[in-house]
Amino acid sequence: DMGISDRPSWCPALAAALLAGGVFVASAAPAAADDPADLKAQYRRPNEIPFPAANPYSDAKAALGHTLFFDPRLSGSNTASCASCHNPALGWEDALPVATGDGAKALERASPTILNLAWAEPLMWDGRKDTLEDQATGPIEAAGEMNQPMASLAAELSAIPAYRRMFREAFGSETISGPAIAQALATFERTIVSNRAPFDRWIDGDDTAIDEQARQGFVLFNGKANCAACHSGWRFTDDSFHDIGLKSADIGRGAFLPDLPVMQHAFKTPTLRNIATREPFMHDGSAATLRDVLAHYDTGF
Ligand code: HEC
Ligand code: HEC
């Protein structure tokens, strides 16, 4: 187990693919590098979720956000909820190469996971949203996604007594507005944190939590394979943007930084938490499996 996810298939995939590609030379990994304490410290998870002062946590707000997130009435057709594209059983994604929106039309990009976003900024593959509050109403109103104007959603929810009660408990008022919906959704989303993996127990000092192959994978990941140059820290992301040479025509972050050559075709580094449940991979869904991802990094573009 590479330990990034809870499933045991990670490390064999990484090690086998890298071995097959001839990148990993077993004798080049000195025994001492098996337990680099200072390196491991960089992967220690935080104990508490940060909530912003402008939208502090409350149980009532999180419960309301949870209800909203799974409610298909948020879409104009009453058929799609946030969870249609961010499904907890699929790593809070949808297992599709690119998302399917209103009217069963394909969108341009894959649905990213919403795990551990309390720590992540900016948001979206191209970084166009600064906060979860800014992001939350976007998909509701976007014609291609949930296709429901905010005024019509507010009216629809206001007619439901249980929602009026939940908004009162969360905000002290039964008035249902776009900003209140966004605050509740954002609060719920901040509570979505990946479970502790065997990797985390290993980082915390349980030497038997992951096997030898996984420990070698960690050395490779931080050393010769250089994955940690971008997939750094406990979420395995630098929250920055890189062009890793995929063939997609999408210019990603470049749309906002047209004068920066390095940002053309650059996309946000995805977290690798719970990666085994999140196939297919990349902003365009172009890598079906982890082996495909590793083959891309190994053989070049
Ligand atoms: C039709 C599918 C679909 C629906 C429905 C949907 N999303 Fe998304 N979501 C996406 C896609 C696709 C992206 C990435 C778009 C991009 O980067 O251009 C995304 C991105 C996000 C992100 C940014 C994640 C990150 O790592 O930067 C958040 C947060 C999010 N969605 C929350 C929500 C919420 C809350 C709802 C419901 C109000 C919702 N989504 C409904 C498909 C969907
Ligand atoms: C230069 C920065 C960089 C390096 C180095 C790097 N990655 Fe990535 N990685 C990215 C970016 C950016 C993406 C998303 C690219 C896209 O969709 O356009 C990505 C995507 C991925 C994905 C797919 C995740 C998903 O949610 O779709 C996996 C898995 C992955 N990388 C693993 C690795 C491994 C393993 C290594 C080392 C062999 C590595 N990466 C090295 C930046 C990097």
CSV table of C-alpha atoms and ligand atoms in Angstrom, one decimal:
chain,number,residue,atom,x,y,z
A,1,ASP,CA,0.0,0.0,0.0
A,2,MET,CA,1.4,3.3,-1.1
A,3,GLY,CA,-0.7,4.6,1.8
A,4,ILE,CA,-2.1,7.5,-0.1
A,5,SER,CA,-5.4,5.8,-0.3
A,6,ASP,CA,-7.0,3.2,1.9
A,7,ARG,CA,-6.8,0.5,-0.8
A,8,PRO,CA,-3.8,-1.9,-1.1
A,9,SER,CA,-3.4,-1.6,-4.8
A,10,TRP,CA,-1.4,1.6,-4.9
A,11,CYS,CA,2.1,0.7,-4.3
A,12,PRO,CA,2.3,-2.4,-6.5
A,13,ALA,CA,1.0,-0.3,-9.3
A,14,LEU,CA,3.5,2.5,-8.7
A,15,ALA,CA,6.4,0.2,-8.1
A,16,ALA,CA,5.6,-2.3,-10.9
A,17,ALA,CA,5.0,0.5,-13.5
A,18,LEU,CA,8.1,2.3,-12.5
A,19,LEU,CA,10.2,-0.9,-12.4
A,20,ALA,CA,8.8,-1.9,-15.8
A,21,GLY,CA,9.8,1.5,-17.1
A,22,GLY,CA,13.3,1.1,-15.7
A,23,VAL,CA,13.2,4.2,-13.6
A,24,PHE,CA,13.6,2.5,-10.3
A,25,VAL,CA,17.0,1.0,-9.5
A,26,ALA,CA,16.7,-0.9,-6.2
A,27,SER,CA,20.3,-0.7,-5.3
A,28,ALA,CA,20.2,3.1,-5.7
A,29,ALA,CA,17.9,3.5,-2.7
A,30,PRO,CA,20.1,3.5,0.4
A,31,ALA,CA,18.6,1.8,3.5
A,32,ALA,CA,19.0,5.0,5.5
A,33,ALA,CA,16.6,6.8,3.2
A,34,ASP,CA,13.8,4.3,4.1
A,35,ASP,CA,12.9,6.3,7.2
A,36,PRO,CA,13.7,10.0,6.6
A,37,ALA,CA,12.2,11.5,9.6
A,38,ASP,CA,12.3,15.1,8.4
A,39,LEU,CA,10.7,14.2,5.1
A,40,LYS,CA,8.0,12.3,6.9
A,41,ALA,CA,7.2,15.3,9.0
A,42,GLN,CA,6.2,17.2,5.9
A,43,TYR,CA,3.3,14.7,5.4
A,44,ARG,CA,1.8,15.0,8.9
A,45,ARG,CA,-1.9,15.8,8.8
A,46,PRO,CA,-3.4,18.7,10.7
A,47,ASN,CA,-5.7,17.8,13.6
A,48,GLU,CA,-8.3,20.5,13.1
A,49,ILE,CA,-10.3,21.8,10.1
A,50,PRO,CA,-9.8,25.5,9.5
A,51,PHE,CA,-13.1,27.5,9.1
A,52,PRO,CA,-12.9,31.2,8.0
A,53,ALA,CA,-14.0,34.0,10.4
A,54,ALA,CA,-16.5,35.2,7.8
A,55,ASN,CA,-18.3,31.8,7.8
A,56,PRO,CA,-17.6,30.1,11.2
A,57,TYR,CA,-18.7,26.5,11.7
A,58,SER,CA,-21.9,25.4,13.4
A,59,ASP,CA,-23.6,22.0,13.5
A,60,ALA,CA,-26.8,23.5,12.1
A,61,LYS,CA,-25.0,25.1,9.1
A,62,ALA,CA,-23.1,21.9,8.3
A,63,ALA,CA,-26.3,19.9,8.5
A,64,LEU,CA,-28.1,22.3,6.2
A,65,GLY,CA,-25.2,22.2,3.8
A,66,HIS,CA,-25.2,18.4,3.8
A,67,THR,CA,-29.0,18.3,3.0
A,68,LEU,CA,-28.6,20.9,0.2
A,69,PHE,CA,-25.6,19.0,-1.3
A,70,PHE,CA,-27.6,15.8,-1.8
A,71,ASP,CA,-30.9,17.5,-2.8
A,72,PRO,CA,-31.7,17.2,-6.6
A,73,ARG,CA,-34.2,20.1,-6.1
A,74,LEU,CA,-31.1,22.4,-6.4
A,75,SER,CA,-31.2,21.7,-10.2
A,76,GLY,CA,-33.7,23.2,-12.5
A,77,SER,CA,-34.9,19.8,-13.7
A,78,ASN,CA,-34.9,18.5,-10.1
A,79,THR,CA,-32.8,15.6,-11.2
A,80,ALA,CA,-29.2,16.5,-10.4
A,81,SER,CA,-27.6,17.3,-7.0
A,82,CYS,CA,-24.1,18.3,-6.2
A,83,ALA,CA,-23.5,14.7,-5.4
A,84,SER,CA,-24.4,13.6,-8.9
A,85,CYS,CA,-21.0,14.8,-9.9
A,86,HIS,CA,-19.3,14.7,-6.5
A,87,ASN,CA,-20.4,11.2,-5.3
A,88,PRO,CA,-18.9,10.1,-2.0
A,89,ALA,CA,-18.9,6.5,-3.2
A,90,LEU,CA,-16.7,7.6,-6.1
A,91,GLY,CA,-14.1,9.6,-4.2
A,92,TRP,CA,-16.5,12.6,-4.4
A,93,GLU,CA,-16.2,12.5,-8.2
A,94,ASP,CA,-18.3,10.8,-10.8
A,95,ALA,CA,-16.1,8.2,-12.5
A,96,LEU,CA,-16.6,9.9,-15.9
A,97,PRO,CA,-13.8,11.3,-18.1
A,98,VAL,CA,-15.7,14.6,-18.2
A,99,ALA,CA,-18.8,15.6,-16.2
A,100,THR,CA,-22.3,15.3,-17.6
A,101,GLY,CA,-24.5,18.3,-16.9
A,102,ASP,CA,-28.1,19.5,-17.5
A,103,GLY,CA,-29.7,17.8,-20.5
A,104,ALA,CA,-27.1,15.0,-20.4
A,105,LYS,CA,-24.6,17.2,-22.2
A,106,ALA,CA,-20.9,16.6,-21.7
A,107,LEU,CA,-19.0,19.4,-20.0
A,108,GLU,CA,-15.4,20.2,-20.9
A,109,ARG,CA,-13.6,18.9,-17.8
A,110,ALA,CA,-13.7,16.1,-15.2
A,111,SER,CA,-15.4,16.5,-11.9
A,112,PRO,CA,-12.6,17.0,-9.3
A,113,THR,CA,-12.9,15.5,-5.8
A,114,ILE,CA,-14.1,17.8,-3.1
A,115,LEU,CA,-12.0,16.1,-0.3
A,116,ASN,CA,-10.0,18.3,2.0
A,117,LEU,CA,-10.9,21.6,0.3
A,118,ALA,CA,-10.9,23.4,3.7
A,119,TRP,CA,-7.2,23.6,3.1
A,120,ALA,CA,-7.2,24.2,-0.6
A,121,GLU,CA,-7.1,27.5,-2.4
A,122,PRO,CA,-7.7,28.6,-5.1
A,123,LEU,CA,-10.3,26.3,-6.5
A,124,MET,CA,-11.2,24.7,-9.9
A,125,TRP,CA,-8.8,23.1,-12.4
A,126,ASP,CA,-7.9,26.6,-13.5
A,127,GLY,CA,-8.0,28.4,-10.1
A,128,ARG,CA,-10.8,30.7,-11.1
A,129,LYS,CA,-12.6,30.6,-7.7
A,130,ASP,CA,-11.0,31.9,-4.5
A,131,THR,CA,-13.2,30.4,-1.8
A,132,LEU,CA,-15.8,27.6,-1.4
A,133,GLU,CA,-18.4,30.3,-0.8
A,134,ASP,CA,-17.6,32.0,-4.1
A,135,GLN,CA,-17.8,28.6,-5.8
A,136,ALA,CA,-20.9,27.1,-4.4
A,137,THR,CA,-23.7,28.9,-6.3
A,138,GLY,CA,-21.8,28.7,-9.7
A,139,PRO,CA,-22.9,25.1,-10.6
A,140,ILE,CA,-26.5,25.8,-9.5
A,141,GLU,CA,-27.0,28.7,-11.9
A,142,ALA,CA,-24.7,27.5,-14.7
A,143,ALA,CA,-27.0,26.6,-17.7
A,144,GLY,CA,-24.8,23.6,-18.6
A,145,GLU,CA,-24.7,22.2,-15.0
A,146,MET,CA,-27.7,22.5,-12.7
A,147,ASN,CA,-29.5,25.3,-14.7
A,148,GLN,CA,-31.5,26.9,-11.8
A,149,PRO,CA,-31.6,30.7,-11.3
A,150,MET,CA,-31.0,31.5,-7.6
A,151,ALA,CA,-34.3,33.4,-7.3
A,152,SER,CA,-36.2,30.4,-8.4
A,153,LEU,CA,-34.3,28.0,-6.1
A,154,ALA,CA,-34.8,30.4,-3.1
A,155,ALA,CA,-38.6,30.4,-3.9
A,156,GLU,CA,-38.7,26.6,-4.3
A,157,LEU,CA,-36.9,26.0,-1.0
A,158,SER,CA,-38.9,28.6,0.9
A,159,ALA,CA,-42.1,26.6,0.2
A,160,ILE,CA,-40.6,23.7,2.1
A,161,PRO,CA,-41.2,24.0,5.9
A,162,ALA,CA,-38.3,21.7,6.8
A,163,TYR,CA,-35.9,24.0,4.9
A,164,ARG,CA,-37.3,27.1,6.5
A,165,ARG,CA,-36.7,25.5,9.9
A,166,MET,CA,-33.1,24.5,8.9
A,167,PHE,CA,-32.2,28.0,7.6
A,168,ARG,CA,-33.6,29.5,10.8
A,169,GLU,CA,-31.5,27.1,12.9
A,170,ALA,CA,-28.4,27.9,10.8
A,171,PHE,CA,-28.8,31.6,10.3
A,172,GLY,CA,-31.4,32.8,12.7
A,173,SER,CA,-33.7,33.7,9.8
A,174,GLU,CA,-36.0,31.8,7.5
A,175,THR,CA,-35.0,34.1,4.6
A,176,ILE,CA,-33.4,31.8,2.0
A,177,SER,CA,-30.8,33.6,-0.2
A,178,GLY,CA,-27.9,32.7,-2.5
A,179,PRO,CA,-25.3,33.8,0.1
A,180,ALA,CA,-26.9,31.7,2.8
A,181,ILE,CA,-27.1,28.6,0.5
A,182,ALA,CA,-23.4,29.2,-0.4
A,183,GLN,CA,-22.3,29.5,3.3
A,184,ALA,CA,-24.1,26.3,4.3
A,185,LEU,CA,-22.7,24.3,1.3
A,186,ALA,CA,-19.2,25.6,2.0
A,187,THR,CA,-19.4,24.7,5.7
A,188,PHE,CA,-20.5,21.2,4.8
A,189,GLU,CA,-17.8,20.9,2.2
A,190,ARG,CA,-15.1,21.8,4.8
A,191,THR,CA,-16.1,18.9,6.9
A,192,ILE,CA,-15.4,16.4,4.0
A,193,VAL,CA,-11.9,15.2,5.0
A,194,SER,CA,-10.3,12.0,3.9
A,195,ASN,CA,-10.1,9.2,6.4
A,196,ARG,CA,-6.8,8.3,8.0
A,197,ALA,CA,-4.9,5.9,5.7
A,198,PRO,CA,-2.3,3.4,6.7
A,199,PHE,CA,0.1,6.0,5.3
A,200,ASP,CA,-0.9,8.4,8.1
A,201,ARG,CA,-0.3,5.8,10.8
A,202,TRP,CA,3.2,5.2,9.3
A,203,ILE,CA,3.9,9.0,9.3
A,204,ASP,CA,2.8,9.1,12.9
A,205,GLY,CA,5.4,6.4,13.8
A,206,ASP,CA,3.7,3.0,13.3
A,207,ASP,CA,6.5,1.4,11.3
A,208,THR,CA,4.4,-1.7,10.3
A,209,ALA,CA,1.5,0.3,9.0
A,210,ILE,CA,2.7,0.1,5.4
A,211,ASP,CA,4.9,-2.6,3.8
A,212,GLU,CA,8.4,-2.5,2.4
A,213,GLN,CA,7.2,-1.9,-1.2
A,214,ALA,CA,5.2,1.1,0.0
A,215,ARG,CA,8.1,2.5,1.9
A,216,GLN,CA,10.2,2.2,-1.3
A,217,GLY,CA,7.4,4.0,-3.1
A,218,PHE,CA,7.6,6.9,-0.7
A,219,VAL,CA,11.4,7.1,-1.3
A,220,LEU,CA,10.8,7.1,-5.0
A,221,PHE,CA,7.9,9.6,-4.8
A,222,ASN,CA,10.1,12.1,-3.0
A,223,GLY,CA,13.4,11.2,-4.7
A,224,LYS,CA,14.1,9.9,-8.2
A,225,ALA,CA,10.5,10.1,-9.5
A,226,ASN,CA,10.2,13.6,-8.1
A,227,CYS,CA,6.4,13.5,-7.7
A,228,ALA,CA,6.7,15.5,-4.5
A,229,ALA,CA,7.9,18.5,-6.5
A,230,CYS,CA,4.2,19.1,-7.1
A,231,HIS,CA,2.3,16.5,-5.1
A,232,SER,CA,3.7,17.8,-1.8
A,233,GLY,CA,2.4,17.8,1.8
A,234,TRP,CA,-0.3,15.7,3.4
A,235,ARG,CA,-2.9,16.4,0.7
A,236,PHE,CA,-0.2,15.6,-2.0
A,237,THR,CA,-0.7,19.0,-3.8
A,238,ASP,CA,1.1,22.3,-3.9
A,239,ASP,CA,-2.2,24.0,-4.8
A,240,SER,CA,-0.4,25.4,-7.9
A,241,PHE,CA,-0.6,25.0,-11.6
A,242,HIS,CA,1.5,23.0,-14.0
A,243,ASP,CA,1.5,21.8,-17.6
A,244,ILE,CA,2.4,18.1,-17.5
A,245,GLY,CA,2.2,17.7,-21.2
A,246,LEU,CA,-1.3,16.2,-21.8
A,247,LYS,CA,-2.6,16.5,-25.3
A,248,SER,CA,-5.8,18.4,-24.4
A,249,ALA,CA,-6.4,21.7,-26.3
A,250,ASP,CA,-7.7,23.3,-23.1
A,251,ILE,CA,-5.3,26.1,-22.0
A,252,GLY,CA,-6.5,25.9,-18.3
A,253,ARG,CA,-4.9,28.5,-16.1
A,254,GLY,CA,-3.6,30.2,-19.2
A,255,ALA,CA,-7.0,31.8,-19.8
A,256,PHE,CA,-6.3,34.1,-16.8
A,257,LEU,CA,-2.6,34.6,-17.3
A,258,PRO,CA,-2.2,34.9,-21.1
A,259,ASP,CA,1.2,36.5,-20.9
A,260,LEU,CA,2.8,33.8,-18.8
A,261,PRO,CA,4.0,31.0,-21.1
A,262,VAL,CA,4.5,28.6,-18.2
A,263,MET,CA,0.7,28.8,-17.4
A,264,GLN,CA,-0.5,27.8,-20.8
A,265,HIS,CA,-2.2,24.4,-20.5
A,266,ALA,CA,-1.4,24.4,-16.8
A,267,PHE,CA,-3.9,22.8,-14.4
A,268,LYS,CA,-4.1,22.6,-10.7
A,269,THR,CA,-2.2,19.8,-9.1
A,270,PRO,CA,-4.8,17.3,-7.9
A,271,THR,CA,-4.7,15.8,-4.5
A,272,LEU,CA,-3.7,12.2,-4.4
A,273,ARG,CA,-5.7,11.3,-1.4
A,274,ASN,CA,-8.2,8.4,-1.9
A,275,ILE,CA,-6.8,8.2,-5.5
A,276,ALA,CA,-7.7,4.5,-5.9
A,277,THR,CA,-11.4,5.4,-5.9
A,278,ARG,CA,-11.1,8.3,-8.3
A,279,GLU,CA,-10.6,6.8,-11.8
A,280,PRO,CA,-10.3,8.1,-14.5
A,281,PHE,CA,-7.7,10.7,-14.0
A,282,MET,CA,-6.6,14.2,-15.3
A,283,HIS,CA,-8.8,17.3,-16.1
A,284,ASP,CA,-9.8,15.6,-19.4
A,285,GLY,CA,-10.2,12.1,-18.0
A,286,SER,CA,-7.5,11.0,-20.4
A,287,ALA,CA,-5.8,8.5,-18.1
A,288,ALA,CA,-8.0,5.5,-17.3
A,289,THR,CA,-5.9,3.9,-14.6
A,290,LEU,CA,-2.9,4.7,-12.3
A,291,ARG,CA,-0.8,2.6,-14.6
A,292,ASP,CA,-1.7,5.0,-17.5
A,293,VAL,CA,-0.8,8.0,-15.3
A,294,LEU,CA,2.6,6.5,-14.5
A,295,ALA,CA,3.2,5.5,-18.1
A,296,HIS,CA,2.6,9.1,-19.0
A,297,TYR,CA,5.2,10.4,-16.5
A,298,ASP,CA,7.6,7.6,-17.3
A,299,THR,CA,7.7,7.7,-21.1
A,300,GLY,CA,7.2,11.5,-21.5
A,301,PHE,CA,4.6,13.1,-23.7
B,1,HEC,C1,-22.7,18.5,-13.7
B,1,HEC,C2,-21.7,18.1,-12.8
B,1,HEC,C3,-21.4,18.9,-11.6
B,1,HEC,C4,-22.3,19.3,-10.6
B,1,HEC,C5,-23.8,19.0,-10.6
B,1,HEC,C6,-21.6,20.0,-9.6
B,1,HEC,N1,-20.3,20.0,-9.9
B,1,HEC,FE1,-18.8,20.8,-8.8
B,1,HEC,N2,-17.5,20.6,-10.3
B,1,HEC,C7,-17.8,19.9,-11.5
B,1,HEC,C8,-16.7,20.1,-12.5
B,1,HEC,C9,-16.6,19.6,-13.9
B,1,HEC,C10,-15.7,20.9,-11.8
B,1,HEC,C11,-14.4,21.4,-12.4
B,1,HEC,C12,-14.7,22.6,-13.3
B,1,HEC,C13,-13.5,23.4,-13.7
B,1,HEC,O1,-12.5,23.3,-13.0
B,1,HEC,O2,-13.6,24.0,-14.8
B,1,HEC,C14,-16.3,21.1,-10.4
B,1,HEC,C15,-15.6,21.8,-9.4
B,1,HEC,C16,-16.1,21.9,-8.1
B,1,HEC,C17,-15.3,22.4,-7.0
B,1,HEC,C18,-13.8,22.8,-7.0
B,1,HEC,C19,-13.0,21.7,-6.6
B,1,HEC,C20,-11.5,21.9,-6.6
B,1,HEC,O3,-10.7,21.0,-6.3
B,1,HEC,O4,-11.1,23.0,-7.1
B,1,HEC,C21,-16.1,22.5,-5.9
B,1,HEC,C22,-15.8,22.9,-4.5
B,1,HEC,C23,-17.4,22.0,-6.4
B,1,HEC,N3,-17.3,21.7,-7.7
B,1,HEC,C24,-18.6,21.9,-5.6
B,1,HEC,C25,-19.8,21.7,-6.1
B,1,HEC,C26,-21.1,22.0,-5.4
B,1,HEC,C27,-21.2,22.6,-4.0
B,1,HEC,C28,-22.1,21.6,-6.2
B,1,HEC,C29,-23.6,21.8,-6.0
B,1,HEC,C30,-24.1,23.1,-5.7
B,1,HEC,C31,-21.5,21.1,-7.5
B,1,HEC,N4,-20.1,21.2,-7.4
B,1,HEC,C32,-22.2,20.6,-8.5
B,1,HEC,C33,-18.9,19.2,-11.8
B,1,HEC,C34,-20.1,19.4,-11.1
B,2,HEC,C1,5.3,19.4,-12.4
B,2,HEC,C2,4.4,19.0,-11.4
B,2,HEC,C3,4.0,17.6,-11.3
B,2,HEC,C4,4.9,16.5,-11.1
B,2,HEC,C5,6.4,16.5,-11.0
B,2,HEC,C6,4.0,15.3,-11.0
B,2,HEC,N1,2.7,15.7,-11.1
B,2,HEC,FE1,1.1,14.4,-11.1
B,2,HEC,N2,-0.1,16.0,-11.7
B,2,HEC,C7,0.3,17.3,-11.8
B,2,HEC,C8,-0.8,18.0,-12.4
B,2,HEC,C9,-0.8,19.5,-12.7
B,2,HEC,C10,-1.8,17.1,-12.7
B,2,HEC,C11,-3.2,17.4,-13.4
B,2,HEC,C12,-2.9,17.5,-14.9
B,2,HEC,C13,-4.1,17.8,-15.7
B,2,HEC,O1,-5.1,17.2,-15.5
B,2,HEC,O2,-3.9,18.6,-16.7
B,2,HEC,C14,-1.4,15.8,-12.2
B,2,HEC,C15,-2.1,14.6,-12.2
B,2,HEC,C16,-1.7,13.5,-11.5
B,2,HEC,C17,-2.6,12.3,-11.2
B,2,HEC,C18,-4.1,12.3,-11.6
B,2,HEC,C19,-4.9,12.8,-10.4
B,2,HEC,C20,-6.3,13.1,-10.7
B,2,HEC,O3,-7.1,13.4,-9.8
B,2,HEC,O4,-6.7,13.1,-11.9
B,2,HEC,C21,-1.8,11.4,-10.6
B,2,HEC,C22,-2.3,10.1,-10.1
B,2,HEC,C23,-0.5,11.9,-10.5
B,2,HEC,N3,-0.5,13.2,-11.0
B,2,HEC,C24,0.6,11.3,-9.9
B,2,HEC,C25,1.9,11.7,-10.0
B,2,HEC,C26,3.0,10.9,-9.7
B,2,HEC,C27,3.0,9.4,-9.2
B,2,HEC,C28,4.1,11.6,-10.0
B,2,HEC,C29,5.6,11.2,-10.0
B,2,HEC,C30,5.9,10.1,-10.9
B,2,HEC,C31,3.6,12.9,-10.4
B,2,HEC,N4,2.3,12.9,-10.4
B,2,HEC,C32,4.5,14.0,-10.8
B,2,HEC,C33,1.5,17.8,-11.4
B,2,HEC,C34,2.6,17.0,-11.3
